[in-house]
mmCIF file of C-alpha atoms and ligand atoms in Angstrom:
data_model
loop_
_atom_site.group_PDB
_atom_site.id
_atom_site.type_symbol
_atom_site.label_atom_id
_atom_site.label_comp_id
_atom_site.label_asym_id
_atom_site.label_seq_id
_atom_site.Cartn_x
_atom_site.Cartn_y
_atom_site.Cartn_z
ATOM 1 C CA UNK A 553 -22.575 9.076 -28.033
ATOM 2 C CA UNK A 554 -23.275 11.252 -24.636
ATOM 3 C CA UNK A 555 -24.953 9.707 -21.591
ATOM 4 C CA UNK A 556 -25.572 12.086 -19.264
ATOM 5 C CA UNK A 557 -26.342 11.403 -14.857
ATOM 6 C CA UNK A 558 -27.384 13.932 -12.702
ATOM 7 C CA UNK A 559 -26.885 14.331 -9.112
ATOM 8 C CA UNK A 560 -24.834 11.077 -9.325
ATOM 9 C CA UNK A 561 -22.934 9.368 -6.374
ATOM 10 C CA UNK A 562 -19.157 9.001 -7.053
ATOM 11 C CA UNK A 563 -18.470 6.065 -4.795
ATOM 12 C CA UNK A 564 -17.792 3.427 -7.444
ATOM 13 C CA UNK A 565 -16.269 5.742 -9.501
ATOM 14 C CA UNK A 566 -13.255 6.800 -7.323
ATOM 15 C CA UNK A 567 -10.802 3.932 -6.278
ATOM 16 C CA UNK A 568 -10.502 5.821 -2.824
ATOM 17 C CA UNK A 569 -14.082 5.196 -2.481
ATOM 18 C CA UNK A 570 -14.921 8.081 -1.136
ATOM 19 C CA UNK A 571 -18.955 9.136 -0.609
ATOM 20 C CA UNK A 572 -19.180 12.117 -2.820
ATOM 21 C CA UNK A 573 -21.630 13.299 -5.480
ATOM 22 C CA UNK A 574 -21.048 15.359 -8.244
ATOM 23 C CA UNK A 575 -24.255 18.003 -9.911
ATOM 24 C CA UNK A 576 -23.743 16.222 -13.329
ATOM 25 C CA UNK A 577 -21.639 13.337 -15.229
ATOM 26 C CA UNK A 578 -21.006 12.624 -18.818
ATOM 27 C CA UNK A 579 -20.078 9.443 -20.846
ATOM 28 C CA UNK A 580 -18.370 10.644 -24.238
ATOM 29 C CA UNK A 581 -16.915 8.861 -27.086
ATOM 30 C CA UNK A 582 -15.603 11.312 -29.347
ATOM 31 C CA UNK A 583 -14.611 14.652 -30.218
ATOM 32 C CA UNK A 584 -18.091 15.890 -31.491
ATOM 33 C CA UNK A 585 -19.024 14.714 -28.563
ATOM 34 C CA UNK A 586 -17.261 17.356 -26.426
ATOM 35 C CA UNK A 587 -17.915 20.044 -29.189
ATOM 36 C CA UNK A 588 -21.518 19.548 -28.911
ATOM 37 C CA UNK A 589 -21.541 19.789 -25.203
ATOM 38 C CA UNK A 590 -18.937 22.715 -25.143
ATOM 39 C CA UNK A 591 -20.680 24.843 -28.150
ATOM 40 C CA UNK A 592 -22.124 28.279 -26.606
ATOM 41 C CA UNK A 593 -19.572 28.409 -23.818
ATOM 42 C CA UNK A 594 -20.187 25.280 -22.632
ATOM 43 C CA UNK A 595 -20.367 24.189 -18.379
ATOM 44 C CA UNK A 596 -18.998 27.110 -16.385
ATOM 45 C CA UNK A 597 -16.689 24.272 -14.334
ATOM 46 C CA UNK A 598 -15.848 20.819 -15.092
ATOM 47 C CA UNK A 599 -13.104 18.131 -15.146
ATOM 48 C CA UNK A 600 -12.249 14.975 -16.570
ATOM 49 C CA UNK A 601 -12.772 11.785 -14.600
ATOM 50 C CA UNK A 602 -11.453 8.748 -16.104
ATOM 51 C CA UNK A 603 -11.085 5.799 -13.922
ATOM 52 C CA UNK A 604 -10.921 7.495 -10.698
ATOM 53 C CA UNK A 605 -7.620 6.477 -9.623
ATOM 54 C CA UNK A 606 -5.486 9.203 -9.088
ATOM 55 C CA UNK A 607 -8.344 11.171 -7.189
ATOM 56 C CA UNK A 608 -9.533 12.659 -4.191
ATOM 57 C CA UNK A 609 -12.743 14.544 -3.771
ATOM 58 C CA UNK A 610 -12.815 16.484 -0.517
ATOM 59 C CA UNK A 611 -16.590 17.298 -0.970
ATOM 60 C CA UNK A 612 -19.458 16.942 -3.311
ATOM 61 C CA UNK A 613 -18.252 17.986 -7.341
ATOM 62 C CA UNK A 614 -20.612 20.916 -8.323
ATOM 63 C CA UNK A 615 -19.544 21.363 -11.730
ATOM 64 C CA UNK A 616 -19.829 18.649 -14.846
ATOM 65 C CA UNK A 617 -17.313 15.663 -14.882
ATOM 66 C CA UNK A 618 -16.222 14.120 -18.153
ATOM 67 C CA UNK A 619 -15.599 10.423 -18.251
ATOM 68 C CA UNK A 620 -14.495 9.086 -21.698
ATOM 69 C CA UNK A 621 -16.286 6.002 -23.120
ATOM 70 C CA UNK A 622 -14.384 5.192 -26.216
ATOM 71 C CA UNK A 623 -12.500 1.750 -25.790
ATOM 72 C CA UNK A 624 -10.859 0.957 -29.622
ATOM 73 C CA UNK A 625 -7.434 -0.066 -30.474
ATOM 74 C CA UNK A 626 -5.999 -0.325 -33.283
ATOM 75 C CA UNK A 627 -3.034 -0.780 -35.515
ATOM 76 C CA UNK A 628 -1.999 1.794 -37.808
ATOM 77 C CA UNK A 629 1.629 0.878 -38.954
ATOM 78 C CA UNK A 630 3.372 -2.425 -38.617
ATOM 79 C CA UNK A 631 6.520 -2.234 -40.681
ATOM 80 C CA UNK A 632 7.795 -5.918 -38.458
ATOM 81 C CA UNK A 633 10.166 -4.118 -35.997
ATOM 82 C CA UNK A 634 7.810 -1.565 -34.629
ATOM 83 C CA UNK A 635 3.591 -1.205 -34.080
ATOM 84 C CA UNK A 636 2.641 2.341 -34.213
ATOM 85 C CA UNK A 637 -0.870 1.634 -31.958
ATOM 86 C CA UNK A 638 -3.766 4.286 -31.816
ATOM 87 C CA UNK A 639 -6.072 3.570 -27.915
ATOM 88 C CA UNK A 640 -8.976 5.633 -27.165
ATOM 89 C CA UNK A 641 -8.807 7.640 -23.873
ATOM 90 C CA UNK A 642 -11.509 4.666 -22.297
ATOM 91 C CA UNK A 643 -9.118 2.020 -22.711
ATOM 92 C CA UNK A 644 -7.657 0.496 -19.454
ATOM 93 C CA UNK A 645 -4.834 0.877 -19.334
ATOM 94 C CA UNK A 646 -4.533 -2.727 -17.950
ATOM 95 C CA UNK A 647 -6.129 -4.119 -20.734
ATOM 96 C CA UNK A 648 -3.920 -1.961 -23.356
ATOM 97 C CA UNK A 649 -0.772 -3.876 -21.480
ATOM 98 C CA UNK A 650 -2.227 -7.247 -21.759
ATOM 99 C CA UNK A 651 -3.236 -6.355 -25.739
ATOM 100 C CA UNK A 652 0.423 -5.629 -26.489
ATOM 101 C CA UNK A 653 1.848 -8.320 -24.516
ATOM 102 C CA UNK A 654 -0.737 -10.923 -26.440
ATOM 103 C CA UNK A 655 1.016 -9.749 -29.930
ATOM 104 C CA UNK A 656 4.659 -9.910 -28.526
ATOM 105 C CA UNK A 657 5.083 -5.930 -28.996
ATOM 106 C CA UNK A 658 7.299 -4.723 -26.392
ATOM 107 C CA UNK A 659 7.346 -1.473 -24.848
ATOM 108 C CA UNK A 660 4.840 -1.097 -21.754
ATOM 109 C CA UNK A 661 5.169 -4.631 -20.199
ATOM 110 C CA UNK A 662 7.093 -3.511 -16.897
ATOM 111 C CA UNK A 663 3.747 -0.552 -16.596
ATOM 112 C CA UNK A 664 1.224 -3.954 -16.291
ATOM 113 C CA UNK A 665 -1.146 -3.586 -13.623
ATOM 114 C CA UNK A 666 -1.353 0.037 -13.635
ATOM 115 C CA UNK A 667 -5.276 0.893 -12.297
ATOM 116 C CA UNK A 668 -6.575 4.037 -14.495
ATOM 117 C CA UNK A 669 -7.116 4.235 -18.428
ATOM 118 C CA UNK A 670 -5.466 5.324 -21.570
ATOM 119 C CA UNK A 671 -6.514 8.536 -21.649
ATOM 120 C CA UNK A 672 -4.769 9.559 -17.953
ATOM 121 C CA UNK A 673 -1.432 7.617 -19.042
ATOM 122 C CA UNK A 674 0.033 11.303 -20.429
ATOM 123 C CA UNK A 675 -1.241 13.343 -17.955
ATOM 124 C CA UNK A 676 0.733 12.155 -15.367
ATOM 125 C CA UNK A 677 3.022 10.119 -17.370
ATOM 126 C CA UNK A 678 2.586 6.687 -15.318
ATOM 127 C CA UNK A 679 5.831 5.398 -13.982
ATOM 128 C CA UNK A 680 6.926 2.026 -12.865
ATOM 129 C CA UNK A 681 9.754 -0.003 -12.759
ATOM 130 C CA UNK A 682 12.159 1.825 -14.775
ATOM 131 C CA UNK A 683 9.693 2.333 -17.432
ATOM 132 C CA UNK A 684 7.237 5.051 -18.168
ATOM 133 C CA UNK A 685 4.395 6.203 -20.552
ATOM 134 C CA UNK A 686 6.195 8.747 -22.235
ATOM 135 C CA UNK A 687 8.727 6.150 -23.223
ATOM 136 C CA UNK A 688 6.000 4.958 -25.678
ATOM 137 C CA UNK A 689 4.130 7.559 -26.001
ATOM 138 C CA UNK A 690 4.638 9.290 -29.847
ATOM 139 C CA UNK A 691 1.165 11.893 -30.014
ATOM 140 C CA UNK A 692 -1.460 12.381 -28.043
ATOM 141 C CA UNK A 693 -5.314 13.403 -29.548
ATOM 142 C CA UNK A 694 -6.918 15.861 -27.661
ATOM 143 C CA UNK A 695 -10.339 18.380 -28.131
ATOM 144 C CA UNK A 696 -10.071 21.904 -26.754
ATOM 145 C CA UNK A 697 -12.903 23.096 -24.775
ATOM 146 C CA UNK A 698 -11.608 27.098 -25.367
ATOM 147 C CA UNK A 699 -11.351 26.666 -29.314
ATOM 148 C CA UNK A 700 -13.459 23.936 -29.904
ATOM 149 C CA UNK A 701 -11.103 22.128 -32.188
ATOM 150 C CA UNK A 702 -9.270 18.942 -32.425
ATOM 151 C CA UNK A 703 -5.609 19.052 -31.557
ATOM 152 C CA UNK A 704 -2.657 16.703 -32.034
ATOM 153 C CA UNK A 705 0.354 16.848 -29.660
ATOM 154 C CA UNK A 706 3.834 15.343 -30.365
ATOM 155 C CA UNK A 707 5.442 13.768 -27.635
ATOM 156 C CA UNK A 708 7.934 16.130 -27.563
ATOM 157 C CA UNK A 709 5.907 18.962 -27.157
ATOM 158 C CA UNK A 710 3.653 17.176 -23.924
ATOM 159 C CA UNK A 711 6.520 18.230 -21.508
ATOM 160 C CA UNK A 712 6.799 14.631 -20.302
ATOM 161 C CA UNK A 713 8.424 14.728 -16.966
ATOM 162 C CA UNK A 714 8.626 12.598 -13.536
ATOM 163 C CA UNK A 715 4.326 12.208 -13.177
ATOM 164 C CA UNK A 716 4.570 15.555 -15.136
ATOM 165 C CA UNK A 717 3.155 16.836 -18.265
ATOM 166 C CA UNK A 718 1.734 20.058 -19.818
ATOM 167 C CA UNK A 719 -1.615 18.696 -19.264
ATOM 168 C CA UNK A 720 -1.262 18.981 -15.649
ATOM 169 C CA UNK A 721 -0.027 23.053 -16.743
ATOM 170 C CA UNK A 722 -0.737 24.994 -19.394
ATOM 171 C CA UNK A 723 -3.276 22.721 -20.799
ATOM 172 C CA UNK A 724 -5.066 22.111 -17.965
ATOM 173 C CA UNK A 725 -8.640 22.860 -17.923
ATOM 174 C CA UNK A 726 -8.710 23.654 -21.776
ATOM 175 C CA UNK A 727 -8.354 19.996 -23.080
ATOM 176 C CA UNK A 728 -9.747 16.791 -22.985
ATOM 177 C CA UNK A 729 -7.506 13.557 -24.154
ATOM 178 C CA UNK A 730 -9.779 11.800 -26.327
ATOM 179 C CA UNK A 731 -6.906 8.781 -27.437
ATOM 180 C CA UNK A 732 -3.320 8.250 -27.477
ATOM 181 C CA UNK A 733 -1.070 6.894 -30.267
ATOM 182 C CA UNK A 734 1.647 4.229 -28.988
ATOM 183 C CA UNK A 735 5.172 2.999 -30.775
ATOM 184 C CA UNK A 736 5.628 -0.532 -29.324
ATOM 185 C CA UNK A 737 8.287 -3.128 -30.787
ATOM 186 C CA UNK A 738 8.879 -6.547 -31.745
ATOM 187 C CA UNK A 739 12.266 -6.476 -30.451
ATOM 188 C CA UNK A 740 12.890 -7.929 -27.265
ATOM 189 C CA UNK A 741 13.818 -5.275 -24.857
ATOM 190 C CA UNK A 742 13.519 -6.649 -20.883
ATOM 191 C CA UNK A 743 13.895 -3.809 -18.643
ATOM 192 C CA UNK A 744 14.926 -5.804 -15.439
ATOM 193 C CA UNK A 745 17.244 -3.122 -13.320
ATOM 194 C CA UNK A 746 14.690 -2.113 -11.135
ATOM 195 C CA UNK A 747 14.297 -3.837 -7.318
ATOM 196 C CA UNK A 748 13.000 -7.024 -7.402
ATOM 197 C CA UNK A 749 12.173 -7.273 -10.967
ATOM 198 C CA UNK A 750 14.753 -9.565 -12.318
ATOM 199 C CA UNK A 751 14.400 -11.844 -9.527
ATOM 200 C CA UNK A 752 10.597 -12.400 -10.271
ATOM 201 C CA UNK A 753 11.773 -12.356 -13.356
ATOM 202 C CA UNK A 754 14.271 -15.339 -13.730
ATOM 203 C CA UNK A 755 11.669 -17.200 -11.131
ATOM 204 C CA UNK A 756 9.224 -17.263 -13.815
ATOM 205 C CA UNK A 757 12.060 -18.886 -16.380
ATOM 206 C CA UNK A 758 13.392 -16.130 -18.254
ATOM 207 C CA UNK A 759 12.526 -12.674 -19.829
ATOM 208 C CA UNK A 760 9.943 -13.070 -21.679
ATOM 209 C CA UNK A 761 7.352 -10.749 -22.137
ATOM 210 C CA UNK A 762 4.857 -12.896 -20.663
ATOM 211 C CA UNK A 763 7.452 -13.553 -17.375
ATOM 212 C CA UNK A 764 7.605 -10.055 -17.076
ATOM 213 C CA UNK A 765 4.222 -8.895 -17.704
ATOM 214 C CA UNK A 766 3.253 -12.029 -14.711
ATOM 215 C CA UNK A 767 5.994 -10.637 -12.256
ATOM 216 C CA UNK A 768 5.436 -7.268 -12.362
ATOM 217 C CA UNK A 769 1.764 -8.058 -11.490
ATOM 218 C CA UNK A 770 2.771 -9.959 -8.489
ATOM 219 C CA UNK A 771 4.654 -7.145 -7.064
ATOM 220 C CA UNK A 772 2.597 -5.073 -7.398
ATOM 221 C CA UNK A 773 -0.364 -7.654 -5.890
ATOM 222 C CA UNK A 774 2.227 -8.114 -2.907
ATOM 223 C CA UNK A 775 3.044 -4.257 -2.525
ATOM 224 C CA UNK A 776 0.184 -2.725 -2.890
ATOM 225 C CA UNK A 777 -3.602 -2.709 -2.287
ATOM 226 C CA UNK A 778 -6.530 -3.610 -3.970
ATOM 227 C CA UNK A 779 -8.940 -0.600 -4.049
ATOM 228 C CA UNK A 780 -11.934 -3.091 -4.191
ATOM 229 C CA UNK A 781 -10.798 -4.094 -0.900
ATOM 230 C CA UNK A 782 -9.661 -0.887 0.760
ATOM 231 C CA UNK A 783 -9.882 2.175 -0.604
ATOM 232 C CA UNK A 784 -6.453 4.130 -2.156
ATOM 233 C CA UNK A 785 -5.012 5.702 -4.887
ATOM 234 C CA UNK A 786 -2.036 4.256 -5.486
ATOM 235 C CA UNK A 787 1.078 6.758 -4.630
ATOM 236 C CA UNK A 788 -0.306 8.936 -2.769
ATOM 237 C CA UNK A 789 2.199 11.346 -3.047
ATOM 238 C CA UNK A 790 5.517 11.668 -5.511
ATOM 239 C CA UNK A 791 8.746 10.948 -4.457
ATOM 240 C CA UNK A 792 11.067 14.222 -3.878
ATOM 241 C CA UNK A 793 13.256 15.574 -6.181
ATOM 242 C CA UNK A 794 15.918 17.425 -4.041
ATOM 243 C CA UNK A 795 19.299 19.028 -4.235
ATOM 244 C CA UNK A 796 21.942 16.913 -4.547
ATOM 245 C CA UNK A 797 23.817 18.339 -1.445
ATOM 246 C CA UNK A 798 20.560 18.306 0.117
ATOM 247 C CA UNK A 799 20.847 14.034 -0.678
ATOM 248 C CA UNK A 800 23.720 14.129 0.260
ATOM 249 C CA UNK A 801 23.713 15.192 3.518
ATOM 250 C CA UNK A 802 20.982 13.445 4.634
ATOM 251 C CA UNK A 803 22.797 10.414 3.003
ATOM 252 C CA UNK A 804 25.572 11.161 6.299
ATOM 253 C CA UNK A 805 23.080 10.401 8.792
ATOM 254 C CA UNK A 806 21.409 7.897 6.832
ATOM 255 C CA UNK A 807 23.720 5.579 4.629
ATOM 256 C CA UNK A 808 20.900 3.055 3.451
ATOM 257 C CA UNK A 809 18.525 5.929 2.465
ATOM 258 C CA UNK A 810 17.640 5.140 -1.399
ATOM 259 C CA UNK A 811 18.685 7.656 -4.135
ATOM 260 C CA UNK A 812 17.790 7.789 -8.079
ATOM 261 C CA UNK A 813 18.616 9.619 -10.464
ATOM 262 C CA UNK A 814 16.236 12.966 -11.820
ATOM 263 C CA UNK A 815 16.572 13.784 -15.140
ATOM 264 C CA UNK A 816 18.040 17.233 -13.747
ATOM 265 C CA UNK A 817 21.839 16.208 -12.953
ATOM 266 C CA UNK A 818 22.243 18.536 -9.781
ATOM 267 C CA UNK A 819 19.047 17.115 -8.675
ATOM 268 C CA UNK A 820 18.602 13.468 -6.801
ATOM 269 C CA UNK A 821 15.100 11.706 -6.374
ATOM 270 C CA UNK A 822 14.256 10.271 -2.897
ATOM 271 C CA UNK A 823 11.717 7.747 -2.369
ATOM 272 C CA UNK A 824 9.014 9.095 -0.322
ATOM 273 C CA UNK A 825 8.016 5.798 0.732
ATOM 274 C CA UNK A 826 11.227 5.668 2.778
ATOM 275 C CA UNK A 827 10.931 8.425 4.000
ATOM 276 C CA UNK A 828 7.457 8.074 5.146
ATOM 277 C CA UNK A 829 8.341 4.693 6.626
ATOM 278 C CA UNK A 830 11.692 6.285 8.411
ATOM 279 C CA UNK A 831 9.440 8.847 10.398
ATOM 280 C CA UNK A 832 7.452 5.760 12.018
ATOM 281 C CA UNK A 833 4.454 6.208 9.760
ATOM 282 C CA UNK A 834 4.878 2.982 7.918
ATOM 283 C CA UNK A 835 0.982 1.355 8.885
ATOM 284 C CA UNK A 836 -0.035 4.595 11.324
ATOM 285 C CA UNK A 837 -3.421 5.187 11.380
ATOM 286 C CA UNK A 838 -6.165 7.713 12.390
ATOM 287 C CA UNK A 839 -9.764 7.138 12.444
ATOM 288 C CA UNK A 840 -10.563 5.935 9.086
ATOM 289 C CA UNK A 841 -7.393 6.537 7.436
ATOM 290 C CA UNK A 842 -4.268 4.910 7.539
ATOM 291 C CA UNK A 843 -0.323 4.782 5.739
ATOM 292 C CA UNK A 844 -0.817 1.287 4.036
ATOM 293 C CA UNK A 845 1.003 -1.493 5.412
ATOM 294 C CA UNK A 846 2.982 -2.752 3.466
ATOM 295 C CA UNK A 847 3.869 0.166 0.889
ATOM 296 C CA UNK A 848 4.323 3.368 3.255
ATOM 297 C CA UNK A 849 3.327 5.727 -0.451
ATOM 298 C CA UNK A 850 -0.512 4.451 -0.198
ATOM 299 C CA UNK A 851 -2.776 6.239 1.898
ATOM 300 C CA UNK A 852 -5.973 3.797 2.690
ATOM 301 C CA UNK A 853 -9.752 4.505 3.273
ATOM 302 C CA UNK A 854 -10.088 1.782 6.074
ATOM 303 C CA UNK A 855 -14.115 1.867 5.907
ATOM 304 C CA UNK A 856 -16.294 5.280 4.918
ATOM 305 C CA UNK A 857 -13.291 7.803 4.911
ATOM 306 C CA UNK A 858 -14.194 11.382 3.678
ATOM 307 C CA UNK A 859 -12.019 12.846 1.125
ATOM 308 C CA UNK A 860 -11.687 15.468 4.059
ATOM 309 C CA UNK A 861 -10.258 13.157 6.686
ATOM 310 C CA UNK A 862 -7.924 11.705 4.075
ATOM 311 C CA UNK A 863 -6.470 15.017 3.188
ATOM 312 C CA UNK A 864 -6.407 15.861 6.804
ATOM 313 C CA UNK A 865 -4.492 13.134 7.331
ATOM 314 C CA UNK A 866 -1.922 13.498 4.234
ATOM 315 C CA UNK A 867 -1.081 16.896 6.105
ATOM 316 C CA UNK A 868 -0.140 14.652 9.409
ATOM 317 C CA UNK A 869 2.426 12.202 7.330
ATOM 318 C CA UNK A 870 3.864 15.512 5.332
ATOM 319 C CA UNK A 871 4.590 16.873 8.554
ATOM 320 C CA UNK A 872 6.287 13.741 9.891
ATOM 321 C CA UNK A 873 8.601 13.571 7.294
ATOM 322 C CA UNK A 874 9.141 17.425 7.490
ATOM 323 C CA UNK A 875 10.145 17.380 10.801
ATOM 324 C CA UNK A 876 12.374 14.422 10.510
ATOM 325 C CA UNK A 877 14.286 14.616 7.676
ATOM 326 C CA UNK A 878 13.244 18.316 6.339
ATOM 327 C CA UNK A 879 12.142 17.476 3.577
ATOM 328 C CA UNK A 880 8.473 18.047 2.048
ATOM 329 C CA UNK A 881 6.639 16.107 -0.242
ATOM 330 C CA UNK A 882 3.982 17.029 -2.753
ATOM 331 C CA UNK A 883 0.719 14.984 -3.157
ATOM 332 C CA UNK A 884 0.901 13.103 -6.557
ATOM 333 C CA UNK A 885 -2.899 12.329 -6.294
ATOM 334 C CA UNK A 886 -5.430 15.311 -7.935
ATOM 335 C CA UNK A 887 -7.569 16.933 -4.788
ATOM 336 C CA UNK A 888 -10.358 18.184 -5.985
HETATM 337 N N1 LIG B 1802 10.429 1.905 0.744
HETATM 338 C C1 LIG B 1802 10.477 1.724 2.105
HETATM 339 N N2 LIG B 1802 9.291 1.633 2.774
HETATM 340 C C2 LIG B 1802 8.098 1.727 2.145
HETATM 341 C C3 LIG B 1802 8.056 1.924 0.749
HETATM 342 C C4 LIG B 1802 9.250 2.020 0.070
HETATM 343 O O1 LIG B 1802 11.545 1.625 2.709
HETATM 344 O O2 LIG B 1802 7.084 1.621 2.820
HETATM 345 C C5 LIG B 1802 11.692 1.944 0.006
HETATM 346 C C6 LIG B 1802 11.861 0.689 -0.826
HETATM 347 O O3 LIG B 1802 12.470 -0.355 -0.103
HETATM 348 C C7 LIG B 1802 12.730 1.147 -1.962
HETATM 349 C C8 LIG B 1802 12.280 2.582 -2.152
HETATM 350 O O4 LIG B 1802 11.673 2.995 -0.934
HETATM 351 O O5 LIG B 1802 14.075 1.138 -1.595
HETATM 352 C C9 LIG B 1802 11.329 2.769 -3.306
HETATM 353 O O6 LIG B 1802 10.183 1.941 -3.109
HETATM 354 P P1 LIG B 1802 9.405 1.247 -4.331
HETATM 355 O O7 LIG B 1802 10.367 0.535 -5.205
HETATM 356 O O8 LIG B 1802 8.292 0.448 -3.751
HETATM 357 O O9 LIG B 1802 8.879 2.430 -5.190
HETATM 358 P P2 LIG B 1802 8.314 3.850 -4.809
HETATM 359 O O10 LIG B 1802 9.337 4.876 -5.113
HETATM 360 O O11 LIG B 1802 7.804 3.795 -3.428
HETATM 361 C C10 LIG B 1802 7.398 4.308 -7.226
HETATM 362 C C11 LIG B 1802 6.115 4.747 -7.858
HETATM 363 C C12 LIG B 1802 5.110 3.616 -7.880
HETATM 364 C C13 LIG B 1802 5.716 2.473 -8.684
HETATM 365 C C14 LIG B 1802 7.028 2.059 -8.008
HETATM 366 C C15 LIG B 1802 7.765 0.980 -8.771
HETATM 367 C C16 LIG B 1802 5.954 7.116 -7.395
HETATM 368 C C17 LIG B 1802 5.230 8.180 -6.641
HETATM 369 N N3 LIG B 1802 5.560 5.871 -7.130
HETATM 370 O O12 LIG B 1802 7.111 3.986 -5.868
HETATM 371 O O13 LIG B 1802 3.966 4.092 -8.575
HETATM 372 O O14 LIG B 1802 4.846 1.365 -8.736
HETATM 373 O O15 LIG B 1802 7.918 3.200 -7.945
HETATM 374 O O16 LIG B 1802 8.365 1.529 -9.886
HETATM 375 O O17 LIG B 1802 6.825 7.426 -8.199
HETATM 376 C C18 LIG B 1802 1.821 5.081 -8.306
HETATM 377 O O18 LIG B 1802 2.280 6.055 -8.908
HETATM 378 O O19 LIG B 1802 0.622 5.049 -7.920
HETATM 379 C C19 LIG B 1802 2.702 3.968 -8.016
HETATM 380 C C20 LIG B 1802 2.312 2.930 -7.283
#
């Protein structure tokens, strides 16, 4: 079913809170859905917006945004060691976590907390703590607005990288994720390597799902901040993947700099929340923006915030950490 708003404010529906409005909005559930509203050509410019979280609109949306409705999960294999799990795009994501963690299926515990829905989990292929989407991920079900069918992507052909996939490229502006099929497992596998983790972990008695689910939360809750009580979206940008002897060097001056690993071997991933919090930004704030406390990645809307002062000020921290270490970093939020 289709609900359409016009001239609609955007405040509640973007976790930065920003004060924009967009021409026209649509609820869908399905793929007829879409193919009804993109028969004869369909809206000259439009974009999905799920839950808002990974947003920023820098003025008023002209065009039609697309929010999907459909909130169903279900089984469709169980063979007792793994749950093959089909979520429509409107799940939360949240909720999806909590679902699998109910039934003892392992698999997306250590992603708990996430804000945003189902439907966004590929796009950017949500990371955290060691774990991310596409390590569940097995197809994704999508409608494309330029042939008007229904399409079916393997995992393997999505592109999955570090908040990377080819719906971010190729497919960008020519589909619509209408639900995503899962692969959980019965088998206990605690994923406890990354920071604090296993320490919450073993506070909480032991690694079970529920422990971890519970202590993953909590960091988060201690880390970073609720967008019902100040605006953000989460990382605001993504850490940089650099050179190794580009790491390395900057590892001389600065021994206790972190360092991961990127899936390219010559490459190493910094954490841009160090690096942010190195050049002095760490809490910094402007007007009605500000580098959040306590987790130097989150950009904050402090009280009525434009998307324009909050981009204006994302140039101001890139070019801190530019001049300081030389290094840039890329947004990880979508500015519209
Ligand atoms: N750090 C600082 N100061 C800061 C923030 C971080 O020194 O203000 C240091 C930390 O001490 C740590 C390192 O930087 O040594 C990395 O920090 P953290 O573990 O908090 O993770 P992150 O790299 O800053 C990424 C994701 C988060 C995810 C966490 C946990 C990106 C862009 N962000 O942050 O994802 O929750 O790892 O896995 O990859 C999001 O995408 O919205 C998000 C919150």
């Amino acid at each position: 079913m289709i609900r359409e708003y016009t001239d609609i404010d955007l405040t509640p529906r973007n976790s930065f809170r920003v004060r924009q409005r967009a021409a026209r909005l649509v609820e869908f559930d399905t793929a007829d859905d879409l193919r009804s509203l993109f028969a004869d050509g369909g809206p000259a410019r439009w974009t999905v917006l799920s839950g808002g979280n990974n947003i920023l609109f820098t003025r008023d949306y002209d065009g039609v945004l697309l929010t999907p409705v459909a909130c169903g999960i279900e089984t469709l294999d169980d063979d007792g060691c793994t749950a093959l799990v089909r979520v429509d795009a409107g799940v939360e994501w949240d909720d999806l976590v909590e679902w699998a963690v109910a039934r003892g299926l392992w698999g997306i515990e250590n992603l708990s907390l996430i804000p945003g829905k189902a439907g966004a989990a590929p796009v950017q292929n949500i990371g955290a703590y060691g774990c991310e989407a596409k390590d569940a991920i097995e197809r994704v079900h999508l409608f494309r607005t330029d042939t008007l069918r229904e399409e079916t992507l393997e995992a393997a052909a999505c592109r999955f990288g570090y908040r990377e996939s080819i719906f971010k490229h190729e497919l960008r502006g020519r589909a619509v994720i209408t639900a995503i099929e899962i692969r959980l497992s019965h088998t206990a596998a605690p994923k406890l390597g990354y920071g604090d983790v296993e320490r919450e972990v073993a506070a909480r008695g032991g690694a079970t799902l529920r422990n971890i689910r519970e202590a993953i939360t909590a960091i988060r809750r201690a880390k970073l901040p609720d967008p019902a009580e100040r605006g953000n979206a989460g990382s605001f940008f993504k850490n940089p993947v650099v050179d190794r002897s580009v790491a390395d060097a900057l590892s001389d001056s600065w021994p206790d700099m972190p360092r991961y690993p990127a899936a390219d071997p010559s490459k190493v991933k910094l954490a841009a929340g160090w690096l942010i919090d190195r050049a002095g930004m760490k809490g910094y704030a402007e007007g009605r923006v500000g580098v959040h406390e306590r987790q130097a990645l989150v950009l904050v809307n402090l009280g009525g915030a434009t998307g324009g002062e909050v981009i204006a000020f994302a140039r101001r921290v890139q070019q801190a950490v530019g001049e300081r270490f030389g290094i840039a970093i890329d947004t990880e939020v979508n500015i519209l």
